[in-house]
């Protein structure tokens, strides 16, 4: 990230929010600002956020601008962020500022100047600014090397943006995570295993606006402390994207029940287990007012994830089951996991392989499932949910230390 000396404002740009009607847009902008503020607070950054004409501006101390830009770019709804100098709209000041920035940051290769005016009543056009600032860049660096203009693919771009009250000069446009602000949709329960897939699935749902209530089912001897620690680590990382919409996590101890399933059921065991997890998720969802269940399942990834088995596992709940990874390959999912910083937390194998029977059912029917399911299935669900441990977000922060990013 190239940061002009003296930069103390982050320009934040959003994407899908701009397609909304004025009232929805206002609500989403407010959510965006609250979420950015929560992220900055957690990063220990003292900032002022000002929302002007569809763009949040974050004013910070110069020393914190890099971190503030990162926080903004990791907030859902943000498509890009630029650490900027904030100056007056005076033409000469704009031109000389660009020249100064060039003398500090432009050392070789090609350049371009791009100017935009939000206010069309200004006494100069963006073309004027581009020409004048371009010449000033030439003059500023000419003694050291031969500058060259390349408007198509420059090595460095000096951006000028003239708004209603101030002008901004910056060189970097840091890509944001996109999506919509968390909290602009109703919450959902996310089944998080500590494997690679489920944190990515939860991330994708949060990215479209739903806060998630993470649920980890402790499989006892089939899961293990390591597995659980990885799940908590992933949840802590997901929380860093949640703005002020972090929800408590549920750890549901189910080792004894899993042992019963393993002893009593052979083929079909995984389907039973998945249905059990959906019922647990639904139970918690009803308690907290969540409207759907999120999993990391992908079509054909495992025997329990065939198209046919999705039908019978999905029947365990009346809530919609959301599978944002449905059509993705493992490699694609893994790439995203690395990108969003949940990968390291996912490298311990899940407990499921050890629960899997020798013979699996890839085409279970509803009749098969009815036969497999113990009569007290509902009571078992209620019992394990009742003994769930509820971890507040602040109690998860120790795990965040383990995560990258
Ligand atoms: P991976 O596929 O990377 O091993 P996974 O988490 O996807 O990890 P699967 O066995 O594919 O594991 O499980 C399918 C889905 O079921 C998961 O994505 C997750 O949503 C849910 N799930 C599995 N095990 C657990 C668990 N112990 N607690 C909560 N949810 C779980
Ligand atoms: Mg999986």
GROMACS .gro file of C-alpha atoms and ligand atoms in nm:
model
  437
    1UNK     CA    1   0.000   0.000   0.000
    2UNK     CA    2   0.142   0.339  -0.098
    3UNK     CA    3   0.034   0.602   0.148
    4UNK     CA    4   0.102   0.970   0.069
    5UNK     CA    5   0.284   1.143   0.355
    6UNK     CA    6   0.036   1.327   0.573
    7UNK     CA    7  -0.263   1.115   0.460
    8UNK     CA    8  -0.522   1.105   0.736
    9UNK     CA    9  -0.851   1.021   0.564
   10UNK     CA   10  -0.968   0.687   0.425
   11UNK     CA   11  -1.212   0.718   0.137
   12UNK     CA   12  -1.451   0.425   0.142
   13UNK     CA   13  -1.653   0.308  -0.158
   14UNK     CA   14  -1.947   0.072  -0.144
   15UNK     CA   15  -2.107  -0.139  -0.415
   16UNK     CA   16  -2.449  -0.305  -0.405
   17UNK     CA   17  -2.580  -0.052  -0.153
   18UNK     CA   18  -2.585   0.210  -0.426
   19UNK     CA   19  -2.847   0.012  -0.621
   20UNK     CA   20  -3.101   0.047  -0.335
   21UNK     CA   21  -3.391   0.285  -0.295
   22UNK     CA   22  -3.313   0.593  -0.081
   23UNK     CA   23  -3.466   0.458   0.240
   24UNK     CA   24  -3.306   0.113   0.213
   25UNK     CA   25  -2.982   0.276   0.117
   26UNK     CA   26  -2.986   0.497   0.423
   27UNK     CA   27  -3.045   0.197   0.648
   28UNK     CA   28  -2.761   0.005   0.482
   29UNK     CA   29  -2.522   0.300   0.498
   30UNK     CA   30  -2.591   0.332   0.870
   31UNK     CA   31  -2.518  -0.037   0.918
   32UNK     CA   32  -2.199  -0.004   0.716
   33UNK     CA   33  -2.079   0.287   0.927
   34UNK     CA   34  -2.160   0.104   1.254
   35UNK     CA   35  -1.974  -0.204   1.134
   36UNK     CA   36  -1.668  -0.008   1.027
   37UNK     CA   37  -1.675   0.173   1.361
   38UNK     CA   38  -1.688  -0.157   1.552
   39UNK     CA   39  -1.394  -0.290   1.349
   40UNK     CA   40  -1.191   0.025   1.415
   41UNK     CA   41  -1.274   0.011   1.787
   42UNK     CA   42  -1.153  -0.346   1.810
   43UNK     CA   43  -0.833  -0.252   1.629
   44UNK     CA   44  -0.781   0.023   1.888
   45UNK     CA   45  -0.813   0.299   1.628
   46UNK     CA   46  -0.953   0.632   1.729
   47UNK     CA   47  -1.146   0.759   1.429
   48UNK     CA   48  -1.420   0.986   1.311
   49UNK     CA   49  -1.651   0.853   1.041
   50UNK     CA   50  -1.839   1.101   0.832
   51UNK     CA   51  -2.096   0.991   0.576
   52UNK     CA   52  -2.118   1.237   0.289
   53UNK     CA   53  -2.296   1.188  -0.038
   54UNK     CA   54  -2.290   0.811  -0.047
   55UNK     CA   55  -1.939   0.779   0.077
   56UNK     CA   56  -1.802   0.718   0.426
   57UNK     CA   57  -1.484   0.911   0.512
   58UNK     CA   58  -1.272   0.786   0.800
   59UNK     CA   59  -1.054   1.051   0.963
   60UNK     CA   60  -0.767   0.905   1.169
   61UNK     CA   61  -0.421   0.987   1.293
   62UNK     CA   62  -0.162   0.953   1.021
   63UNK     CA   63   0.006   0.668   1.210
   64UNK     CA   64  -0.309   0.458   1.199
   65UNK     CA   65  -0.414   0.512   0.842
   66UNK     CA   66  -0.274   0.185   0.702
   67UNK     CA   67  -0.456  -0.025   0.961
   68UNK     CA   68  -0.775   0.180   0.923
   69UNK     CA   69  -0.768   0.119   0.547
   70UNK     CA   70  -0.733  -0.255   0.613
   71UNK     CA   71  -1.022  -0.256   0.857
   72UNK     CA   72  -1.244  -0.072   0.609
   73UNK     CA   73  -1.152  -0.303   0.322
   74UNK     CA   74  -1.240  -0.605   0.538
   75UNK     CA   75  -1.587  -0.473   0.619
   76UNK     CA   76  -1.867  -0.627   0.414
   77UNK     CA   77  -2.026  -0.378   0.178
   78UNK     CA   78  -1.697  -0.206   0.101
   79UNK     CA   79  -1.566  -0.251  -0.254
   80UNK     CA   80  -1.255  -0.041  -0.210
   81UNK     CA   81  -1.076   0.203   0.020
   82UNK     CA   82  -0.809   0.467  -0.041
   83UNK     CA   83  -0.578   0.629   0.214
   84UNK     CA   84  -0.589   0.994   0.109
   85UNK     CA   85  -0.468   1.345   0.167
   86UNK     CA   86  -0.751   1.584   0.238
   87UNK     CA   87  -0.692   1.938   0.104
   88UNK     CA   88  -0.888   2.241  -0.012
   89UNK     CA   89  -1.052   2.263  -0.354
   90UNK     CA   90  -0.811   2.530  -0.463
   91UNK     CA   91  -0.673   2.444  -0.804
   92UNK     CA   92  -0.313   2.540  -0.723
   93UNK     CA   93  -0.315   2.350  -0.397
   94UNK     CA   94  -0.442   2.037  -0.572
   95UNK     CA   95  -0.175   2.057  -0.840
   96UNK     CA   96   0.110   2.123  -0.598
   97UNK     CA   97  -0.008   1.844  -0.369
   98UNK     CA   98   0.001   1.593  -0.655
   99UNK     CA   99   0.352   1.714  -0.738
  100UNK     CA  100   0.462   1.662  -0.377
  101UNK     CA  101   0.312   1.314  -0.363
  102UNK     CA  102   0.489   1.232  -0.690
  103UNK     CA  103   0.825   1.347  -0.561
  104UNK     CA  104   0.782   1.116  -0.261
  105UNK     CA  105   0.637   0.808  -0.427
  106UNK     CA  106   0.710   0.804  -0.800
  107UNK     CA  107   1.055   0.655  -0.859
  108UNK     CA  108   1.044   0.478  -1.195
  109UNK     CA  109   0.813   0.354  -1.471
  110UNK     CA  110   0.497   0.512  -1.607
  111UNK     CA  111   0.225   0.725  -1.448
  112UNK     CA  112  -0.121   0.869  -1.502
  113UNK     CA  113  -0.330   1.135  -1.331
  114UNK     CA  114  -0.701   1.072  -1.291
  115UNK     CA  115  -0.933   1.342  -1.168
  116UNK     CA  116  -1.304   1.335  -1.078
  117UNK     CA  117  -1.535   1.612  -0.978
  118UNK     CA  118  -1.842   1.534  -0.770
  119UNK     CA  119  -1.940   1.900  -0.798
  120UNK     CA  120  -1.990   2.019  -1.154
  121UNK     CA  121  -2.005   2.389  -1.060
  122UNK     CA  122  -1.632   2.412  -1.002
  123UNK     CA  123  -1.439   2.666  -1.213
  124UNK     CA  124  -1.218   2.391  -1.357
  125UNK     CA  125  -1.285   2.058  -1.529
  126UNK     CA  126  -1.132   1.724  -1.444
  127UNK     CA  127  -0.944   1.749  -1.775
  128UNK     CA  128  -0.786   2.076  -1.658
  129UNK     CA  129  -0.672   1.911  -1.336
  130UNK     CA  130  -0.532   1.608  -1.513
  131UNK     CA  131  -0.330   1.820  -1.755
  132UNK     CA  132  -0.195   2.060  -1.496
  133UNK     CA  133  -0.118   1.796  -1.235
  134UNK     CA  134   0.041   1.580  -1.507
  135UNK     CA  135   0.283   1.859  -1.598
  136UNK     CA  136   0.355   1.916  -1.231
  137UNK     CA  137   0.444   1.548  -1.189
  138UNK     CA  138   0.687   1.578  -1.480
  139UNK     CA  139   0.854   1.876  -1.321
  140UNK     CA  140   0.867   1.716  -0.979
  141UNK     CA  141   1.062   1.406  -1.082
  142UNK     CA  142   1.240   1.509  -1.401
  143UNK     CA  143   1.576   1.558  -1.232
  144UNK     CA  144   1.587   1.191  -1.124
  145UNK     CA  145   1.454   0.993  -1.420
  146UNK     CA  146   1.248   1.026  -1.736
  147UNK     CA  147   0.883   1.006  -1.640
  148UNK     CA  148   0.642   0.867  -1.895
  149UNK     CA  149   0.263   0.886  -1.919
  150UNK     CA  150   0.067   0.564  -1.974
  151UNK     CA  151  -0.306   0.610  -1.948
  152UNK     CA  152  -0.391   0.243  -2.008
  153UNK     CA  153  -0.163   0.060  -1.769
  154UNK     CA  154   0.041   0.302  -1.557
  155UNK     CA  155   0.274   0.181  -1.282
  156UNK     CA  156   0.141   0.452  -1.054
  157UNK     CA  157  -0.175   0.661  -1.069
  158UNK     CA  158  -0.228   0.990  -0.892
  159UNK     CA  159  -0.596   1.020  -0.818
  160UNK     CA  160  -0.771   1.347  -0.747
  161UNK     CA  161  -1.126   1.356  -0.625
  162UNK     CA  162  -1.296   1.690  -0.572
  163UNK     CA  163  -1.600   1.669  -0.348
  164UNK     CA  164  -1.838   1.926  -0.204
  165UNK     CA  165  -1.608   2.053   0.066
  166UNK     CA  166  -1.263   1.917   0.010
  167UNK     CA  167  -1.039   1.762  -0.248
  168UNK     CA  168  -0.866   1.428  -0.198
  169UNK     CA  169  -0.540   1.300  -0.340
  170UNK     CA  170  -0.443   0.933  -0.327
  171UNK     CA  171  -0.249   0.669  -0.518
  172UNK     CA  172  -0.397   0.341  -0.399
  173UNK     CA  173  -0.734   0.177  -0.438
  174UNK     CA  174  -0.732  -0.117  -0.200
  175UNK     CA  175  -0.985  -0.385  -0.298
  176UNK     CA  176  -1.256  -0.446  -0.038
  177UNK     CA  177  -1.443  -0.766   0.045
  178UNK     CA  178  -1.764  -0.649  -0.124
  179UNK     CA  179  -2.112  -0.779  -0.040
  180UNK     CA  180  -2.362  -0.606   0.186
  181UNK     CA  181  -2.318  -0.487   0.546
  182UNK     CA  182  -2.369  -0.756   0.810
  183UNK     CA  183  -2.699  -0.693   0.984
  184UNK     CA  184  -2.892  -0.590   0.674
  185UNK     CA  185  -3.047  -0.940   0.661
  186UNK     CA  186  -3.197  -1.158   0.933
  187UNK     CA  187  -2.956  -1.382   1.125
  188UNK     CA  188  -2.889  -1.747   1.047
  189UNK     CA  189  -2.740  -2.037   1.236
  190UNK     CA  190  -2.415  -2.163   1.082
  191UNK     CA  191  -2.294  -2.518   1.149
  192UNK     CA  192  -1.919  -2.474   1.192
  193UNK     CA  193  -1.704  -2.786   1.214
  194UNK     CA  194  -1.345  -2.668   1.217
  195UNK     CA  195  -1.299  -2.821   0.872
  196UNK     CA  196  -1.214  -2.613   0.567
  197UNK     CA  197  -1.561  -2.570   0.419
  198UNK     CA  198  -1.796  -2.452   0.687
  199UNK     CA  199  -1.613  -2.127   0.780
  200UNK     CA  200  -1.609  -2.035   0.411
  201UNK     CA  201  -1.983  -2.101   0.387
  202UNK     CA  202  -2.052  -1.884   0.691
  203UNK     CA  203  -1.830  -1.609   0.551
  204UNK     CA  204  -2.023  -1.609   0.224
  205UNK     CA  205  -2.355  -1.574   0.404
  206UNK     CA  206  -2.226  -1.294   0.627
  207UNK     CA  207  -2.097  -1.126   0.315
  208UNK     CA  208  -2.453  -1.095   0.191
  209UNK     CA  209  -2.572  -0.937   0.514
  210UNK     CA  210  -2.678  -1.207   0.762
  211UNK     CA  211  -2.521  -1.220   1.106
  212UNK     CA  212  -2.440  -1.581   1.192
  213UNK     CA  213  -2.486  -1.772   1.512
  214UNK     CA  214  -2.204  -2.028   1.502
  215UNK     CA  215  -2.288  -2.378   1.626
  216UNK     CA  216  -2.024  -2.642   1.684
  217UNK     CA  217  -2.135  -2.993   1.766
  218UNK     CA  218  -1.884  -3.159   1.994
  219UNK     CA  219  -1.861  -3.517   1.875
  220UNK     CA  220  -1.684  -3.636   2.191
  221UNK     CA  221  -1.412  -3.890   2.122
  222UNK     CA  222  -1.493  -3.862   1.752
  223UNK     CA  223  -1.414  -3.494   1.742
  224UNK     CA  224  -1.154  -3.408   2.000
  225UNK     CA  225  -1.017  -3.099   2.167
  226UNK     CA  226  -0.809  -3.006   1.866
  227UNK     CA  227  -1.103  -3.013   1.635
  228UNK     CA  228  -1.300  -2.790   1.869
  229UNK     CA  229  -1.011  -2.545   1.909
  230UNK     CA  230  -0.992  -2.513   1.531
  231UNK     CA  231  -1.364  -2.445   1.511
  232UNK     CA  232  -1.334  -2.173   1.776
  233UNK     CA  233  -1.039  -2.025   1.596
  234UNK     CA  234  -1.239  -2.011   1.273
  235UNK     CA  235  -1.533  -1.853   1.458
  236UNK     CA  236  -1.304  -1.590   1.609
  237UNK     CA  237  -1.174  -1.509   1.262
  238UNK     CA  238  -1.531  -1.488   1.126
  239UNK     CA  239  -1.613  -1.249   1.410
  240UNK     CA  240  -1.349  -1.010   1.277
  241UNK     CA  241  -1.573  -0.964   0.972
  242UNK     CA  242  -1.893  -0.925   1.171
  243UNK     CA  243  -1.876  -0.556   1.258
  244UNK     CA  244  -2.101  -0.488   1.554
  245UNK     CA  245  -2.308  -0.799   1.476
  246UNK     CA  246  -2.101  -1.062   1.651
  247UNK     CA  247  -2.320  -1.334   1.798
  248UNK     CA  248  -2.243  -1.583   2.076
  249UNK     CA  249  -2.123  -1.927   1.966
  250UNK     CA  250  -2.288  -2.250   2.079
  251UNK     CA  251  -2.082  -2.555   2.167
  252UNK     CA  252  -2.319  -2.849   2.181
  253UNK     CA  253  -2.181  -3.158   2.360
  254UNK     CA  254  -2.311  -3.465   2.179
  255UNK     CA  255  -2.037  -3.729   2.227
  256UNK     CA  256  -2.262  -3.972   2.413
  257UNK     CA  257  -2.533  -3.951   2.149
  258UNK     CA  258  -2.282  -4.001   1.868
  259UNK     CA  259  -2.154  -4.314   2.041
  260UNK     CA  260  -2.507  -4.444   2.048
  261UNK     CA  261  -2.548  -4.377   1.675
  262UNK     CA  262  -2.220  -4.550   1.600
  263UNK     CA  263  -2.321  -4.855   1.802
  264UNK     CA  264  -2.673  -4.878   1.664
  265UNK     CA  265  -2.650  -4.766   1.301
  266UNK     CA  266  -2.417  -4.871   1.022
  267UNK     CA  267  -2.493  -4.753   0.666
  268UNK     CA  268  -2.692  -4.432   0.696
  269UNK     CA  269  -2.504  -4.324   1.007
  270UNK     CA  270  -2.374  -4.007   0.842
  271UNK     CA  271  -2.724  -3.914   0.731
  272UNK     CA  272  -2.853  -3.962   1.079
  273UNK     CA  273  -2.571  -3.747   1.212
  274UNK     CA  274  -2.639  -3.472   0.959
  275UNK     CA  275  -3.012  -3.475   1.038
  276UNK     CA  276  -2.926  -3.456   1.406
  277UNK     CA  277  -2.711  -3.150   1.341
  278UNK     CA  278  -2.990  -2.984   1.144
  279UNK     CA  279  -3.233  -3.046   1.427
  280UNK     CA  280  -2.988  -2.900   1.677
  281UNK     CA  281  -2.939  -2.598   1.450
  282UNK     CA  282  -3.313  -2.552   1.409
  283UNK     CA  283  -3.369  -2.570   1.782
  284UNK     CA  284  -3.111  -2.298   1.845
  285UNK     CA  285  -3.243  -2.093   1.552
  286UNK     CA  286  -3.594  -2.093   1.703
  287UNK     CA  287  -3.450  -1.985   2.039
  288UNK     CA  288  -3.257  -1.690   1.899
  289UNK     CA  289  -3.488  -1.588   1.613
  290UNK     CA  290  -3.264  -1.703   1.326
  291UNK     CA  291  -3.428  -1.779   0.993
  292UNK     CA  292  -3.207  -2.037   0.822
  293UNK     CA  293  -2.928  -2.292   0.858
  294UNK     CA  294  -2.592  -2.259   0.682
  295UNK     CA  295  -2.363  -2.552   0.606
  296UNK     CA  296  -2.040  -2.605   0.414
  297UNK     CA  297  -2.184  -2.891   0.213
  298UNK     CA  298  -2.106  -2.915  -0.159
  299UNK     CA  299  -2.280  -3.133  -0.414
  300UNK     CA  300  -2.105  -3.469  -0.437
  301UNK     CA  301  -1.826  -3.382  -0.194
  302UNK     CA  302  -1.907  -3.669   0.040
  303UNK     CA  303  -2.150  -3.959   0.053
  304UNK     CA  304  -2.386  -3.762   0.274
  305UNK     CA  305  -2.380  -3.479   0.018
  306UNK     CA  306  -2.532  -3.644  -0.288
  307UNK     CA  307  -2.831  -3.476  -0.451
  308UNK     CA  308  -3.054  -3.756  -0.323
  309UNK     CA  309  -2.922  -3.736   0.029
  310UNK     CA  310  -2.972  -3.360   0.041
  311UNK     CA  311  -3.342  -3.432   0.004
  312UNK     CA  312  -3.361  -3.667   0.300
  313UNK     CA  313  -3.124  -3.477   0.526
  314UNK     CA  314  -3.300  -3.150   0.451
  315UNK     CA  315  -3.633  -3.296   0.561
  316UNK     CA  316  -3.510  -3.298   0.920
  317UNK     CA  317  -3.592  -2.930   0.949
  318UNK     CA  318  -3.853  -2.689   0.825
  319UNK     CA  319  -3.601  -2.408   0.809
  320UNK     CA  320  -3.432  -2.346   0.475
  321UNK     CA  321  -3.083  -2.493   0.454
  322UNK     CA  322  -2.837  -2.268   0.277
  323UNK     CA  323  -2.537  -2.422   0.108
  324UNK     CA  324  -2.337  -2.138  -0.043
  325UNK     CA  325  -2.063  -2.382  -0.151
  326UNK     CA  326  -2.302  -2.616  -0.327
  327UNK     CA  327  -2.140  -2.585  -0.670
  328UNK     CA  328  -1.779  -2.533  -0.571
  329UNK     CA  329  -1.482  -2.765  -0.603
  330UNK     CA  330  -1.261  -2.831  -0.301
  331UNK     CA  331  -0.975  -2.635  -0.460
  332UNK     CA  332  -1.195  -2.329  -0.505
  333UNK     CA  333  -1.317  -2.350  -0.147
  334UNK     CA  334  -0.962  -2.393  -0.017
  335UNK     CA  335  -0.846  -2.086  -0.210
  336UNK     CA  336  -1.117  -1.876  -0.049
  337UNK     CA  337  -1.034  -2.017   0.295
  338UNK     CA  338  -0.674  -1.903   0.250
  339UNK     CA  339  -0.786  -1.566   0.128
  340UNK     CA  340  -1.018  -1.493   0.419
  341UNK     CA  341  -0.778  -1.627   0.682
  342UNK     CA  342  -0.967  -1.935   0.799
  343UNK     CA  343  -0.744  -2.191   0.633
  344UNK     CA  344  -0.487  -2.247   0.904
  345UNK     CA  345  -0.768  -2.293   1.147
  346UNK     CA  346  -0.899  -2.575   0.932
  347UNK     CA  347  -0.613  -2.808   0.870
  348UNK     CA  348  -0.701  -3.060   1.140
  349UNK     CA  349  -0.923  -3.337   0.994
  350UNK     CA  350  -1.284  -3.326   1.108
  351UNK     CA  351  -1.417  -3.600   1.328
  352UNK     CA  352  -1.646  -3.727   1.059
  353UNK     CA  353  -1.404  -3.966   0.886
  354UNK     CA  354  -1.381  -4.173   1.202
  355UNK     CA  355  -1.757  -4.183   1.240
  356UNK     CA  356  -1.810  -4.288   0.879
  357UNK     CA  357  -1.917  -4.650   0.847
  358UNK     CA  358  -1.752  -4.894   0.602
  359UNK     CA  359  -2.064  -4.906   0.393
  360UNK     CA  360  -2.227  -4.571   0.310
  361UNK     CA  361  -2.570  -4.485   0.180
  362UNK     CA  362  -2.555  -4.251  -0.118
  363UNK     CA  363  -2.920  -4.293  -0.218
  364UNK     CA  364  -3.118  -4.301   0.101
  365UNK     CA  365  -3.496  -4.286   0.083
  366UNK     CA  366  -3.732  -4.128   0.332
  367UNK     CA  367  -3.835  -4.479   0.441
  368UNK     CA  368  -3.471  -4.569   0.510
  369UNK     CA  369  -3.434  -4.265   0.727
  370UNK     CA  370  -3.754  -4.329   0.922
  371UNK     CA  371  -3.622  -4.670   1.005
  372UNK     CA  372  -3.283  -4.543   1.116
  373UNK     CA  373  -3.401  -4.270   1.343
  374UNK     CA  374  -3.441  -4.347   1.713
  375UNK     CA  375  -3.788  -4.280   1.859
  376UNK     CA  376  -3.649  -4.026   2.103
  377UNK     CA  377  -3.471  -3.817   1.838
  378UNK     CA  378  -3.653  -3.495   1.929
  379UNK     CA  379  -3.586  -3.540   2.299
  380UNK     CA  380  -3.219  -3.610   2.230
  381UNK     CA  381  -3.197  -3.288   2.034
  382UNK     CA  382  -3.358  -3.091   2.310
  383UNK     CA  383  -3.134  -3.247   2.569
  384UNK     CA  384  -2.806  -3.166   2.392
  385UNK     CA  385  -2.915  -2.809   2.315
  386UNK     CA  386  -3.007  -2.756   2.678
  387UNK     CA  387  -2.659  -2.845   2.790
  388UNK     CA  388  -2.490  -2.632   2.522
  389UNK     CA  389  -2.215  -2.400   2.630
  390UNK     CA  390  -2.273  -2.045   2.507
  391UNK     CA  391  -1.953  -1.850   2.440
  392UNK     CA  392  -1.978  -1.473   2.424
  393UNK     CA  393  -1.773  -1.308   2.149
  394UNK     CA  394  -1.530  -1.155   2.397
  395UNK     CA  395  -1.457  -1.501   2.537
  396UNK     CA  396  -1.355  -1.610   2.191
  397UNK     CA  397  -1.089  -1.346   2.146
  398UNK     CA  398  -0.809  -1.563   2.290
  399UNK     CA  399  -0.860  -1.790   1.991
  400UNK     CA  400  -0.828  -1.499   1.749
  401UNK     CA  401  -0.458  -1.475   1.836
  402UNK     CA  402  -0.403  -1.804   1.661
  403UNK     CA  403  -0.556  -1.687   1.335
  404UNK     CA  404  -0.365  -1.514   1.060
  405UNK     CA  405  -0.465  -1.163   0.957
  406LIG     P1  406  -1.429  -3.057   0.548
  406LIG     O1  407  -1.524  -3.092   0.441
  406LIG     O2  408  -1.333  -2.949   0.514
  406LIG     O3  409  -1.368  -3.175   0.615
  406LIG     P2  410  -1.655  -2.979   0.669
  406LIG     O4  411  -1.670  -2.891   0.785
  406LIG     O5  412  -1.717  -2.939   0.543
  406LIG     O6  413  -1.508  -2.990   0.660
  406LIG     P3  414  -1.811  -3.224   0.635
  406LIG     O7  415  -1.792  -3.358   0.689
  406LIG     O8  416  -1.801  -3.205   0.487
  406LIG     O9  417  -1.706  -3.127   0.706
  406LIG    O10  418  -1.950  -3.172   0.690
  406LIG     C1  419  -2.048  -3.109   0.614
  406LIG     C2  420  -2.106  -2.991   0.691
  406LIG    O11  421  -2.171  -3.031   0.812
  406LIG     C3  422  -2.000  -2.894   0.736
  406LIG    O12  423  -1.967  -2.804   0.633
  406LIG     C4  424  -2.065  -2.825   0.853
  406LIG    O13  425  -2.154  -2.724   0.809
  406LIG     C5  426  -2.145  -2.938   0.915
  406LIG     N1  427  -2.068  -3.004   1.023
  406LIG     C6  428  -1.990  -3.113   1.012
  406LIG     N2  429  -1.936  -3.146   1.132
  406LIG     C7  430  -1.981  -3.054   1.221
  406LIG     C8  431  -1.964  -3.033   1.362
  406LIG     N3  432  -1.887  -3.112   1.437
  406LIG     N4  433  -2.026  -2.926   1.419
  406LIG     C9  434  -2.103  -2.844   1.345
  406LIG     N5  435  -2.124  -2.861   1.213
  406LIG    C10  436  -2.065  -2.964   1.151
  407LIG    MG1  437  -1.705  -3.058   0.362
   0.00000   0.00000   0.00000
